[in-house]
Every structure is written in structure tokens, then in C-alpha cells.
Amino acid sequence: MARLVTEWVNVTGDISIIARESGEVWFHTPSDTKKDVDPFATPMTGVGAKGSTVGLLDGAINLGFAGIEKRVARPDPTLVGYIVAVVGAYHTSVDTPRNLQRAARRFNELGRPEVAAYLEERAREETGHDRLALKDLRALGVPAERLVANFMPEGIEPLCKCFDDLCAQDYPIGCIGYSYCLERIAALKQETDIEKVRALCPDGVDATRFLRSHSCLGSEVTHVEETIEFVASLSANDRIRVVQETYESALIMAEGYHHELLKSAAEALPHLLSSYPSHGENRGARPAA
Ligand SMILES: [Fe+2]
Ligand SMILES: [Fe+2]
């Protein structure tokens, strides 16, 4: 019988994520004293598999959000809060196609046409999402263009900067980790979350175009599945970088947690790893921050 694939990535100095193809995930603290006998002390070099790669990616998101529960107060959603969230959504989507195309060009220069093709496809799929946000704002009677030109919600700028920087790197593989983090969290949003927003909007107003397309009802679910498959096919070094940037992006997103669109998604985060068996050392659970 073929051996199950095990993958691991050190994401912070003292925590590595270990994931098996069967779906189990551990958070492992490398021990200095046992370095010679710790098989996870050196970076992985083997092939990836979908079951273990998704464990690493989702483990990285859970780890990034690990500190959040303690400081969250959850006021009821408001229409103003939602408008702020849609402005944030506009800013995180307006430059996405251009950034992804830039990274794709770099991978073509590097002789990696398969990565370039993946990024170009993503760029095509993300085109026009900023316009969904503008339409939502207009539907709510807000001067959309003026608002987005003059207002950047708190917590959004560092996210945009993170993606800009990743796409401009000499070896921009990390941008896939950022995209995974945002899309995976968006895909956690349920129909009930959309209903809650509808209830805030004036009667007959459809202002959930962006939200619907960035929820479990929209294209994000397929984007996430395709990304997992693609990342699993990459070399060990590339997978390590992608998982590390997924973690870094989750940390930045967790900082901006008060941002309305993230709330419902972050509430669903515990479910990310809940399908995994939960026995053993920190297995499938969020470690305390
Ligand atoms: Fe999008
Ligand atoms: Fe997407």
C-alpha cells in the first residue's frame, strides 16, 4: 500500500504545522534538545498531496487568527459597518488582476509557464470584482466613486500593501498564499450571513453582489479548490513559501478583524479544521496565542 504523504512547514520560530494526507493536522513545537531525533526540524523536501496541503494552508489560517477571540467584542452589524466593509472589499479587489498579471509575467521570465498560466487564469477570474463592490455602494445610495477615492478603512491598507509587495517580489510565489487566505475565509460565509446583510438594507435594495460572489454561494469555493490542487502540485520549497505567506496574511487579516465583512467568516474559522480528528498534541485545534 502506498504510504500517506506527510507535509510540514515551520511558520513561526516555535510552531510548525504538520499535516497528513488523511486530513490530520498537528501544531508542533520543535524542541532544541531533540533536534537530532525530530524529523520535522528540517524543511520538508517531498511531494505534496491535496489532503495534506489543505491541512497546512488551513492550519496556517487558524494559527494566524489564534489570538483573536480574546479581544473581540461583537456589536450587532449595522448598515454603516457594512458600507465600510464594501469599501474595504473594493480596495482589496481593485488591483488584484493587475498584481496577479505582474506576478505571472515574472514567472514567465523565470521559465515557469505553469505558474504563470495559473496566475493569469486567476487574474481573469478576479476581473470586475471591484465593480461589484461599486454597484453595491451605488445601490445603497452612496456616492461610490467619491467614497472609495477618499476613504480606506482601517486594517485594509496593510492587506493591500502585503499583496502588492508579494506580487512585486523577484520570486512572487507567496502571492498565492495571500489569495488563498482571502478566498478561503470568504468561502466560509454562509447564506445566513448574506441574509443578515439583506435585513440591514432598505427594502428592494440589492447590495450583496460582492458578498454573494465572495461566499460559499459564489465562485470562491471553486477558486479555493483549484488553488489547493495547484499548490499541492508545487515543489516542497514553493509549498513552504505559500503556507508561510498564508500565515502572514492571516495575521494581517486578524488585525483588521473589526472589519465587518471578516466577522462572520472569522466566526466560522473553528470549522476550518473541525473535520479533522482531534486527539493528540494540539491536533486539529487552535493553539492558544
Ligand atoms: Fe474576488
Ligand atoms: Fe476569487
GROMACS .gro file of N, CA and C and ligand atoms in nm, residues 89 92-93 96 122 125-130 132 183 186 210 213-214 219-220 223, ligand 1:
model
   61
   89ALA      N    1  -1.368   4.596   0.065
   89ALA     CA    2  -1.369   4.491  -0.038
   89ALA      C    3  -1.327   4.549  -0.173
   92THR      N    4  -0.947   4.589  -0.171
   92THR     CA    5  -0.871   4.463  -0.180
   92THR      C    6  -0.890   4.394  -0.314
   93SER      N    7  -0.984   4.440  -0.395
   93SER     CA    8  -1.005   4.371  -0.524
   93SER      C    9  -0.965   4.454  -0.645
   96THR      N   10  -0.619   4.359  -0.787
   96THR     CA   11  -0.586   4.215  -0.789
   96THR      C   12  -0.547   4.164  -0.928
  122ARG      N   13  -0.629   3.315  -1.272
  122ARG     CA   14  -0.683   3.381  -1.151
  122ARG      C   15  -0.712   3.529  -1.180
  125GLU      N   16  -1.032   3.561  -1.361
  125GLU     CA   17  -1.147   3.534  -1.276
  125GLU      C   18  -1.178   3.649  -1.179
  126GLU      N   19  -1.074   3.719  -1.139
  126GLU     CA   20  -1.095   3.826  -1.040
  126GLU      C   21  -1.132   3.960  -1.105
  127THR      N   22  -1.124   3.965  -1.238
  127THR     CA   23  -1.153   4.090  -1.307
  127THR      C   24  -1.299   4.130  -1.288
  128GLY      N   25  -1.320   4.254  -1.251
  128GLY     CA   26  -1.457   4.306  -1.238
  128GLY      C   27  -1.513   4.297  -1.097
  129HIS      N   28  -1.440   4.234  -1.005
  129HIS     CA   29  -1.494   4.221  -0.869
  129HIS      C   30  -1.501   4.355  -0.797
  130ASP      N   31  -1.409   4.446  -0.830
  130ASP     CA   32  -1.416   4.580  -0.772
  130ASP      C   33  -1.546   4.649  -0.815
  132LEU      N   34  -1.831   4.503  -0.865
  132LEU     CA   35  -1.943   4.451  -0.785
  132LEU      C   36  -1.957   4.536  -0.658
  183GLU      N   37  -0.954   3.409  -0.003
  183GLU     CA   38  -1.063   3.335  -0.068
  183GLU      C   39  -1.120   3.228   0.024
  186ALA      N   40  -1.339   3.399   0.270
  186ALA     CA   41  -1.464   3.442   0.204
  186ALA      C   42  -1.557   3.322   0.183
  210PHE      N   43  -2.116   4.174  -0.418
  210PHE     CA   44  -1.978   4.133  -0.385
  210PHE      C   45  -1.980   4.020  -0.282
  213SER      N   46  -2.080   3.679  -0.428
  213SER     CA   47  -1.979   3.615  -0.511
  213SER      C   48  -1.856   3.576  -0.428
  214HIS      N   49  -1.841   3.638  -0.308
  214HIS     CA   50  -1.730   3.602  -0.219
  214HIS      C   51  -1.785   3.532  -0.095
  219SER      N   52  -1.812   3.204  -0.660
  219SER     CA   53  -1.702   3.137  -0.728
  219SER      C   54  -1.584   3.105  -0.636
  220GLU      N   55  -1.585   3.161  -0.514
  220GLU     CA   56  -1.470   3.140  -0.425
  220GLU      C   57  -1.447   2.993  -0.395
  223HIS      N   58  -1.251   2.852  -0.666
  223HIS     CA   59  -1.115   2.910  -0.664
  223HIS      C   60  -1.031   2.842  -0.557
  290FE      FE   61  -1.276   3.826  -0.595
   0.00000   0.00000   0.00000
